[in-house]
Amino acid sequence: QVQLVESGGGLVQPGGSLRLSCAASGIIFSGYTMAWYRQAPGKGREWVADITTGGSTNSADSVKGRFTISRDNAEKTMYLQMNNLKLEDTGVYYCHVNKGLYTYWGQGTQVTVSS
């Protein structure tokens, strides 16, 4: 069984920074592409960024230049460093992985950007 646990969310002012973590278990972490998604209230879940087994990264245009995704395979943890946060970044952030034919999600961590 796969378990993904996000942490690091909270309340931050516009222009501030936050680092999210996703701790994985039940998976050979180093063998899978990992991703971050987010969902604002009343909106659909959207892809934010992903990172491959080799460390290559991709991110949505809305966060490029501000967010950085990374991973520590020894710790089986993925990170999302969020800088210059904007009001529209508010939402629940989810850790994601595809393993075989299954998709796994964490419980999510709330990020609120407010002045």
mmCIF file of N, CA and C in Angstrom:
data_model
loop_
_atom_site.group_PDB
_atom_site.id
_atom_site.type_symbol
_atom_site.label_atom_id
_atom_site.label_comp_id
_atom_site.label_asym_id
_atom_site.label_seq_id
_atom_site.Cartn_x
_atom_site.Cartn_y
_atom_site.Cartn_z
ATOM 1 N N GLN A 1 0.826 -1.176 0.000
ATOM 2 C CA GLN A 1 0.000 0.000 0.000
ATOM 3 C C GLN A 1 0.877 1.249 0.000
ATOM 4 N N VAL A 2 0.382 2.265 -0.675
ATOM 5 C CA VAL A 2 1.094 3.526 -0.799
ATOM 6 C C VAL A 2 0.443 4.563 0.100
ATOM 7 N N GLN A 3 1.275 5.297 0.816
ATOM 8 C CA GLN A 3 0.784 6.392 1.631
ATOM 9 C C GLN A 3 1.613 7.638 1.353
ATOM 10 N N LEU A 4 0.933 8.741 1.129
ATOM 11 C CA LEU A 4 1.571 10.024 0.888
ATOM 12 C C LEU A 4 1.054 11.008 1.920
ATOM 13 N N VAL A 5 1.959 11.677 2.610
ATOM 14 C CA VAL A 5 1.579 12.600 3.674
ATOM 15 C C VAL A 5 2.218 13.949 3.436
ATOM 16 N N GLU A 6 1.384 14.959 3.190
ATOM 17 C CA GLU A 6 1.867 16.312 2.965
ATOM 18 C C GLU A 6 1.974 17.069 4.288
ATOM 19 N N SER A 7 2.876 18.029 4.322
ATOM 20 C CA SER A 7 3.015 18.905 5.471
ATOM 21 C C SER A 7 3.635 20.215 5.026
ATOM 22 N N GLY A 8 3.596 21.205 5.898
ATOM 23 C CA GLY A 8 4.251 22.474 5.630
ATOM 24 C C GLY A 8 3.334 23.601 5.210
ATOM 25 N N GLY A 9 2.061 23.314 5.027
ATOM 26 C CA GLY A 9 1.128 24.365 4.651
ATOM 27 C C GLY A 9 0.872 25.318 5.797
ATOM 28 N N GLY A 10 0.244 26.435 5.470
ATOM 29 C CA GLY A 10 -0.058 27.422 6.486
ATOM 30 C C GLY A 10 -0.515 28.726 5.880
ATOM 31 N N LEU A 11 -0.551 29.743 6.713
ATOM 32 C CA LEU A 11 -0.965 31.081 6.305
ATOM 33 C C LEU A 11 0.264 31.936 6.040
ATOM 34 N N VAL A 12 0.274 32.592 4.891
ATOM 35 C CA VAL A 12 1.409 33.421 4.520
ATOM 36 C C VAL A 12 0.913 34.657 3.777
ATOM 37 N N GLN A 13 1.655 35.746 3.895
ATOM 38 C CA GLN A 13 1.302 36.981 3.202
ATOM 39 C C GLN A 13 1.772 36.950 1.755
ATOM 40 N N PRO A 14 1.116 37.714 0.877
ATOM 41 C CA PRO A 14 1.595 37.802 -0.504
ATOM 42 C C PRO A 14 3.061 38.205 -0.541
ATOM 43 N N GLY A 15 3.819 37.548 -1.416
ATOM 44 C CA GLY A 15 5.243 37.793 -1.505
ATOM 45 C C GLY A 15 6.074 36.925 -0.588
ATOM 46 N N GLY A 16 5.425 36.212 0.298
ATOM 47 C CA GLY A 16 6.119 35.353 1.233
ATOM 48 C C GLY A 16 6.481 34.010 0.635
ATOM 49 N N SER A 17 7.092 33.166 1.457
ATOM 50 C CA SER A 17 7.556 31.857 1.019
ATOM 51 C C SER A 17 7.071 30.761 1.947
ATOM 52 N N LEU A 18 7.002 29.562 1.390
ATOM 53 C CA LEU A 18 6.576 28.396 2.139
ATOM 54 C C LEU A 18 7.196 27.173 1.490
ATOM 55 N N ARG A 19 7.541 26.169 2.279
ATOM 56 C CA ARG A 19 8.054 24.918 1.735
ATOM 57 C C ARG A 19 7.166 23.765 2.151
ATOM 58 N N LEU A 20 6.634 23.060 1.171
ATOM 59 C CA LEU A 20 5.805 21.897 1.415
ATOM 60 C C LEU A 20 6.632 20.624 1.312
ATOM 61 N N SER A 21 6.242 19.621 2.080
ATOM 62 C CA SER A 21 6.896 18.322 2.039
ATOM 63 C C SER A 21 5.869 17.233 1.786
ATOM 64 N N CYS A 22 6.299 16.182 1.120
ATOM 65 C CA CYS A 22 5.471 15.002 0.904
ATOM 66 C C CYS A 22 6.302 13.785 1.243
ATOM 67 N N ALA A 23 5.949 13.120 2.327
ATOM 68 C CA ALA A 23 6.642 11.916 2.757
ATOM 69 C C ALA A 23 5.909 10.691 2.233
ATOM 70 N N ALA A 24 6.634 9.808 1.569
ATOM 71 C CA ALA A 24 6.035 8.632 0.950
ATOM 72 C C ALA A 24 6.435 7.357 1.675
ATOM 73 N N SER A 25 5.527 6.398 1.677
ATOM 74 C CA SER A 25 5.807 5.074 2.203
ATOM 75 C C SER A 25 5.073 4.048 1.351
ATOM 76 N N GLY A 26 5.488 2.800 1.453
ATOM 77 C CA GLY A 26 4.861 1.748 0.675
ATOM 78 C C GLY A 26 5.230 1.791 -0.796
ATOM 79 N N ILE A 27 6.338 2.415 -1.102
ATOM 80 C CA ILE A 27 6.765 2.575 -2.483
ATOM 81 C C ILE A 27 8.284 2.651 -2.538
ATOM 82 N N ILE A 28 8.847 2.106 -3.605
ATOM 83 C CA ILE A 28 10.271 2.333 -3.857
ATOM 84 C C ILE A 28 10.345 3.719 -4.473
ATOM 85 N N PHE A 29 10.505 4.689 -3.612
ATOM 86 C CA PHE A 29 10.318 6.092 -3.952
ATOM 87 C C PHE A 29 11.149 6.533 -5.150
ATOM 88 N N SER A 30 12.390 6.092 -5.196
ATOM 89 C CA SER A 30 13.301 6.546 -6.238
ATOM 90 C C SER A 30 12.899 6.096 -7.632
ATOM 91 N N GLY A 31 11.970 5.151 -7.732
ATOM 92 C CA GLY A 31 11.599 4.597 -9.017
ATOM 93 C C GLY A 31 10.407 5.239 -9.696
ATOM 94 N N TYR A 32 9.873 6.313 -9.134
ATOM 95 C CA TYR A 32 8.644 6.895 -9.668
ATOM 96 C C TYR A 32 8.703 8.401 -9.806
ATOM 97 N N THR A 33 8.104 8.877 -10.881
ATOM 98 C CA THR A 33 7.865 10.305 -11.023
ATOM 99 C C THR A 33 6.847 10.745 -9.974
ATOM 100 N N MET A 34 7.120 11.868 -9.344
ATOM 101 C CA MET A 34 6.230 12.430 -8.337
ATOM 102 C C MET A 34 5.711 13.781 -8.810
ATOM 103 N N ALA A 35 4.573 14.188 -8.278
ATOM 104 C CA ALA A 35 3.979 15.445 -8.718
ATOM 105 C C ALA A 35 3.233 16.146 -7.598
ATOM 106 N N TRP A 36 3.101 17.438 -7.757
ATOM 107 C CA TRP A 36 2.260 18.267 -6.898
ATOM 108 C C TRP A 36 1.065 18.772 -7.696
ATOM 109 N N TYR A 37 -0.101 18.716 -7.083
ATOM 110 C CA TYR A 37 -1.318 19.305 -7.608
ATOM 111 C C TYR A 37 -1.895 20.231 -6.554
ATOM 112 N N ARG A 38 -2.817 21.095 -6.965
ATOM 113 C CA ARG A 38 -3.494 21.945 -6.004
ATOM 114 C C ARG A 38 -4.937 22.150 -6.426
ATOM 115 N N GLN A 39 -5.766 22.514 -5.462
ATOM 116 C CA GLN A 39 -7.168 22.746 -5.724
ATOM 117 C C GLN A 39 -7.661 23.916 -4.887
ATOM 118 N N ALA A 40 -8.089 24.960 -5.567
ATOM 119 C CA ALA A 40 -8.672 26.111 -4.894
ATOM 120 C C ALA A 40 -10.148 25.835 -4.629
ATOM 121 N N PRO A 41 -10.733 26.489 -3.629
ATOM 122 C CA PRO A 41 -12.154 26.288 -3.337
ATOM 123 C C PRO A 41 -13.027 26.565 -4.556
ATOM 124 N N GLY A 42 -13.900 25.622 -4.883
ATOM 125 C CA GLY A 42 -14.800 25.788 -6.005
ATOM 126 C C GLY A 42 -14.175 25.563 -7.360
ATOM 127 N N LYS A 43 -12.918 25.153 -7.396
ATOM 128 C CA LYS A 43 -12.233 24.926 -8.660
ATOM 129 C C LYS A 43 -11.745 23.483 -8.754
ATOM 130 N N GLY A 44 -11.396 23.081 -9.957
ATOM 131 C CA GLY A 44 -10.884 21.752 -10.167
ATOM 132 C C GLY A 44 -9.433 21.620 -9.740
ATOM 133 N N ARG A 45 -9.017 20.391 -9.569
ATOM 134 C CA ARG A 45 -7.639 20.137 -9.200
ATOM 135 C C ARG A 45 -6.734 20.376 -10.411
ATOM 136 N N GLU A 46 -5.652 21.109 -10.200
ATOM 137 C CA GLU A 46 -4.747 21.420 -11.293
ATOM 138 C C GLU A 46 -3.328 20.965 -10.989
ATOM 139 N N TRP A 47 -2.640 20.567 -12.023
ATOM 140 C CA TRP A 47 -1.256 20.163 -11.914
ATOM 141 C C TRP A 47 -0.364 21.365 -11.663
ATOM 142 N N VAL A 48 0.590 21.213 -10.767
ATOM 143 C CA VAL A 48 1.505 22.290 -10.415
ATOM 144 C C VAL A 48 2.909 22.018 -10.938
ATOM 145 N N ALA A 49 3.442 20.845 -10.616
ATOM 146 C CA ALA A 49 4.807 20.512 -11.015
ATOM 147 C C ALA A 49 5.041 19.026 -10.838
ATOM 148 N N ASP A 50 6.038 18.502 -11.539
ATOM 149 C CA ASP A 50 6.433 17.118 -11.330
ATOM 150 C C ASP A 50 7.941 16.974 -11.434
ATOM 151 N N ILE A 51 8.425 15.847 -10.955
ATOM 152 C CA ILE A 51 9.856 15.577 -10.968
ATOM 153 C C ILE A 51 10.060 14.099 -11.253
ATOM 154 N N THR A 52 10.915 13.801 -12.207
ATOM 155 C CA THR A 52 11.145 12.430 -12.630
ATOM 156 C C THR A 52 12.139 11.730 -11.720
ATOM 157 N N THR A 53 12.333 10.444 -11.983
ATOM 158 C CA THR A 53 13.292 9.666 -11.210
ATOM 159 C C THR A 53 14.706 10.213 -11.361
ATOM 160 N N GLY A 54 14.997 10.799 -12.510
ATOM 161 C CA GLY A 54 16.307 11.360 -12.760
ATOM 162 C C GLY A 54 16.473 12.794 -12.308
ATOM 163 N N GLY A 55 15.410 13.384 -11.776
ATOM 164 C CA GLY A 55 15.491 14.740 -11.263
ATOM 165 C C GLY A 55 15.074 15.825 -12.236
ATOM 166 N N SER A 56 14.612 15.445 -13.432
ATOM 167 C CA SER A 56 14.101 16.443 -14.367
ATOM 168 C C SER A 56 12.777 16.987 -13.861
ATOM 169 N N THR A 57 12.552 18.270 -14.053
ATOM 170 C CA THR A 57 11.353 18.910 -13.519
ATOM 171 C C THR A 57 10.555 19.623 -14.596
ATOM 172 N N ASN A 58 9.262 19.729 -14.349
ATOM 173 C CA ASN A 58 8.341 20.507 -15.166
ATOM 174 C C ASN A 58 7.386 21.211 -14.224
ATOM 175 N N SER A 59 6.939 22.377 -14.620
ATOM 176 C CA SER A 59 6.001 23.109 -13.788
ATOM 177 C C SER A 59 5.018 23.886 -14.640
ATOM 178 N N ALA A 60 3.886 24.202 -14.051
ATOM 179 C CA ALA A 60 2.866 24.972 -14.736
ATOM 180 C C ALA A 60 3.347 26.395 -14.968
ATOM 181 N N ASP A 61 2.869 26.996 -16.052
ATOM 182 C CA ASP A 61 3.270 28.361 -16.372
ATOM 183 C C ASP A 61 2.957 29.335 -15.237
ATOM 184 N N SER A 62 1.892 29.068 -14.519
ATOM 185 C CA SER A 62 1.459 29.966 -13.460
ATOM 186 C C SER A 62 2.427 30.031 -12.283
ATOM 187 N N VAL A 63 3.308 29.036 -12.165
ATOM 188 C CA VAL A 63 4.227 29.005 -11.023
ATOM 189 C C VAL A 63 5.689 29.045 -11.422
ATOM 190 N N LYS A 64 5.972 29.015 -12.712
ATOM 191 C CA LYS A 64 7.360 29.037 -13.169
ATOM 192 C C LYS A 64 8.079 30.281 -12.683
ATOM 193 N N GLY A 65 9.295 30.074 -12.212
ATOM 194 C CA GLY A 65 10.079 31.172 -11.684
ATOM 195 C C GLY A 65 9.819 31.453 -10.226
ATOM 196 N N ARG A 66 8.786 30.841 -9.670
ATOM 197 C CA ARG A 66 8.440 31.068 -8.272
ATOM 198 C C ARG A 66 8.497 29.794 -7.439
ATOM 199 N N PHE A 67 8.089 28.671 -8.025
ATOM 200 C CA PHE A 67 8.064 27.397 -7.313
ATOM 201 C C PHE A 67 9.185 26.496 -7.813
ATOM 202 N N THR A 68 9.767 25.730 -6.908
ATOM 203 C CA THR A 68 10.791 24.765 -7.259
ATOM 204 C C THR A 68 10.462 23.422 -6.627
ATOM 205 N N ILE A 69 10.363 22.391 -7.456
ATOM 206 C CA ILE A 69 10.100 21.046 -6.970
ATOM 207 C C ILE A 69 11.422 20.299 -6.843
ATOM 208 N N SER A 70 11.546 19.482 -5.819
ATOM 209 C CA SER A 70 12.755 18.706 -5.608
ATOM 210 C C SER A 70 12.408 17.421 -4.871
ATOM 211 N N ARG A 71 13.383 16.525 -4.779
ATOM 212 C CA ARG A 71 13.143 15.276 -4.065
ATOM 213 C C ARG A 71 14.417 14.808 -3.379
ATOM 214 N N ASP A 72 14.231 14.093 -2.282
ATOM 215 C CA ASP A 72 15.319 13.476 -1.547
ATOM 216 C C ASP A 72 14.980 11.996 -1.463
ATOM 217 N N ASN A 73 15.595 11.200 -2.326
ATOM 218 C CA ASN A 73 15.251 9.788 -2.396
ATOM 219 C C ASN A 73 15.624 9.025 -1.130
ATOM 220 N N ALA A 74 16.695 9.427 -0.472
ATOM 221 C CA ALA A 74 17.098 8.774 0.763
ATOM 222 C C ALA A 74 16.046 8.954 1.846
ATOM 223 N N GLU A 75 15.414 10.118 1.861
ATOM 224 C CA GLU A 75 14.375 10.409 2.847
ATOM 225 C C GLU A 75 12.986 10.064 2.348
ATOM 226 N N LYS A 76 12.880 9.647 1.090
ATOM 227 C CA LYS A 76 11.597 9.322 0.462
ATOM 228 C C LYS A 76 10.632 10.494 0.610
ATOM 229 N N THR A 77 11.142 11.669 0.305
ATOM 230 C CA THR A 77 10.377 12.895 0.474
ATOM 231 C C THR A 77 10.511 13.795 -0.742
ATOM 232 N N MET A 78 9.392 14.384 -1.149
ATOM 233 C CA MET A 78 9.364 15.370 -2.211
ATOM 234 C C MET A 78 9.042 16.722 -1.597
ATOM 235 N N TYR A 79 9.592 17.778 -2.190
ATOM 236 C CA TYR A 79 9.401 19.118 -1.665
ATOM 237 C C TYR A 79 8.873 20.054 -2.739
ATOM 238 N N LEU A 80 8.225 21.112 -2.277
ATOM 239 C CA LEU A 80 7.826 22.203 -3.150
ATOM 240 C C LEU A 80 8.163 23.504 -2.451
ATOM 241 N N GLN A 81 9.210 24.168 -2.928
ATOM 242 C CA GLN A 81 9.592 25.466 -2.402
ATOM 243 C C GLN A 81 8.805 26.530 -3.141
ATOM 244 N N MET A 82 7.998 27.284 -2.422
ATOM 245 C CA MET A 82 7.129 28.283 -3.012
ATOM 246 C C MET A 82 7.589 29.665 -2.569
ATOM 247 N N ASN A 83 7.995 30.477 -3.535
ATOM 248 C CA ASN A 83 8.445 31.831 -3.268
ATOM 249 C C ASN A 83 7.533 32.832 -3.960
ATOM 250 N N ASN A 84 7.586 34.066 -3.491
ATOM 251 C CA ASN A 84 6.765 35.137 -4.056
ATOM 252 C C ASN A 84 5.314 34.694 -4.224
ATOM 253 N N LEU A 85 4.748 34.199 -3.163
ATOM 254 C CA LEU A 85 3.390 33.672 -3.212
ATOM 255 C C LEU A 85 2.369 34.752 -3.529
ATOM 256 N N LYS A 86 1.365 34.353 -4.296
ATOM 257 C CA LYS A 86 0.295 35.239 -4.708
ATOM 258 C C LYS A 86 -1.033 34.751 -4.139
ATOM 259 N N LEU A 87 -2.020 35.639 -4.127
ATOM 260 C CA LEU A 87 -3.336 35.283 -3.612
ATOM 261 C C LEU A 87 -3.905 34.070 -4.343
ATOM 262 N N GLU A 88 -3.667 33.989 -5.637
ATOM 263 C CA GLU A 88 -4.210 32.898 -6.433
ATOM 264 C C GLU A 88 -3.528 31.555 -6.192
ATOM 265 N N ASP A 89 -2.474 31.549 -5.384
ATOM 266 C CA ASP A 89 -1.829 30.295 -5.009
ATOM 267 C C ASP A 89 -2.566 29.580 -3.881
ATOM 268 N N THR A 90 -3.542 30.234 -3.301
ATOM 269 C CA THR A 90 -4.307 29.647 -2.207
ATOM 270 C C THR A 90 -5.015 28.370 -2.645
ATOM 271 N N GLY A 91 -4.952 27.348 -1.821
ATOM 272 C CA GLY A 91 -5.625 26.108 -2.117
ATOM 273 C C GLY A 91 -5.063 24.962 -1.303
ATOM 274 N N VAL A 92 -5.615 23.792 -1.525
ATOM 275 C CA VAL A 92 -5.104 22.584 -0.900
ATOM 276 C C VAL A 92 -4.115 21.940 -1.854
ATOM 277 N N TYR A 93 -2.925 21.679 -1.371
ATOM 278 C CA TYR A 93 -1.869 21.106 -2.194
ATOM 279 C C TYR A 93 -1.736 19.617 -1.917
ATOM 280 N N TYR A 94 -1.710 18.831 -2.996
ATOM 281 C CA TYR A 94 -1.708 17.386 -2.900
ATOM 282 C C TYR A 94 -0.465 16.771 -3.531
ATOM 283 N N CYS A 95 0.044 15.765 -2.891
ATOM 284 C CA CYS A 95 1.109 14.938 -3.424
ATOM 285 C C CYS A 95 0.488 13.843 -4.277
ATOM 286 N N HIS A 96 1.162 13.467 -5.370
ATOM 287 C CA HIS A 96 0.595 12.518 -6.323
ATOM 288 C C HIS A 96 1.652 11.596 -6.893
ATOM 289 N N VAL A 97 1.262 10.337 -7.100
ATOM 290 C CA VAL A 97 2.126 9.384 -7.797
ATOM 291 C C VAL A 97 1.270 8.354 -8.517
ATOM 292 N N ASN A 98 1.715 7.958 -9.693
ATOM 293 C CA ASN A 98 1.111 6.838 -10.408
ATOM 294 C C ASN A 98 1.990 5.617 -10.211
ATOM 295 N N LYS A 99 1.384 4.534 -9.749
ATOM 296 C CA LYS A 99 2.095 3.282 -9.545
ATOM 297 C C LYS A 99 1.312 2.174 -10.217
ATOM 298 N N GLY A 100 1.861 1.643 -11.287
ATOM 299 C CA GLY A 100 1.131 0.668 -12.068
ATOM 300 C C GLY A 100 -0.104 1.305 -12.664
ATOM 301 N N LEU A 101 -1.245 0.674 -12.476
ATOM 302 C CA LEU A 101 -2.502 1.193 -12.988
ATOM 303 C C LEU A 101 -3.233 2.069 -11.982
ATOM 304 N N TYR A 102 -2.603 2.344 -10.849
ATOM 305 C CA TYR A 102 -3.255 3.088 -9.786
ATOM 306 C C TYR A 102 -2.665 4.474 -9.603
ATOM 307 N N THR A 103 -3.531 5.389 -9.189
ATOM 308 C CA THR A 103 -3.139 6.746 -8.854
ATOM 309 C C THR A 103 -3.330 6.961 -7.357
ATOM 310 N N TYR A 104 -2.322 7.532 -6.716
ATOM 311 C CA TYR A 104 -2.370 7.752 -5.278
ATOM 312 C C TYR A 104 -2.246 9.232 -4.952
ATOM 313 N N TRP A 105 -3.005 9.642 -3.947
ATOM 314 C CA TRP A 105 -3.014 11.028 -3.485
ATOM 315 C C TRP A 105 -2.811 11.087 -1.979
ATOM 316 N N GLY A 106 -2.192 12.159 -1.524
ATOM 317 C CA GLY A 106 -2.111 12.411 -0.103
ATOM 318 C C GLY A 106 -3.377 13.081 0.395
ATOM 319 N N GLN A 107 -3.412 13.378 1.687
ATOM 320 C CA GLN A 107 -4.572 14.024 2.284
ATOM 321 C C GLN A 107 -4.660 15.504 1.930
ATOM 322 N N GLY A 108 -3.539 16.093 1.570
ATOM 323 C CA GLY A 108 -3.495 17.497 1.217
ATOM 324 C C GLY A 108 -3.079 18.377 2.386
ATOM 325 N N THR A 109 -2.478 19.499 2.062
ATOM 326 C CA THR A 109 -2.117 20.491 3.065
ATOM 327 C C THR A 109 -2.577 21.861 2.584
ATOM 328 N N GLN A 110 -3.191 22.612 3.472
ATOM 329 C CA GLN A 110 -3.792 23.895 3.121
ATOM 330 C C GLN A 110 -2.743 24.994 3.055
ATOM 331 N N VAL A 111 -2.761 25.723 1.954
ATOM 332 C CA VAL A 111 -1.936 26.913 1.792
ATOM 333 C C VAL A 111 -2.866 28.102 1.601
ATOM 334 N N THR A 112 -2.742 29.080 2.474
ATOM 335 C CA THR A 112 -3.569 30.272 2.384
ATOM 336 C C THR A 112 -2.682 31.497 2.264
ATOM 337 N N VAL A 113 -2.831 32.207 1.162
ATOM 338 C CA VAL A 113 -2.091 33.442 0.931
ATOM 339 C C VAL A 113 -3.073 34.592 1.112
ATOM 340 N N SER A 114 -2.828 35.398 2.105
ATOM 341 C CA SER A 114 -3.761 36.463 2.438
ATOM 342 C C SER A 114 -3.034 37.648 3.046
ATOM 343 N N SER A 115 -3.506 38.838 2.708
ATOM 344 C CA SER A 115 -2.977 40.060 3.287
ATOM 345 C C SER A 115 -3.866 40.578 4.399
#
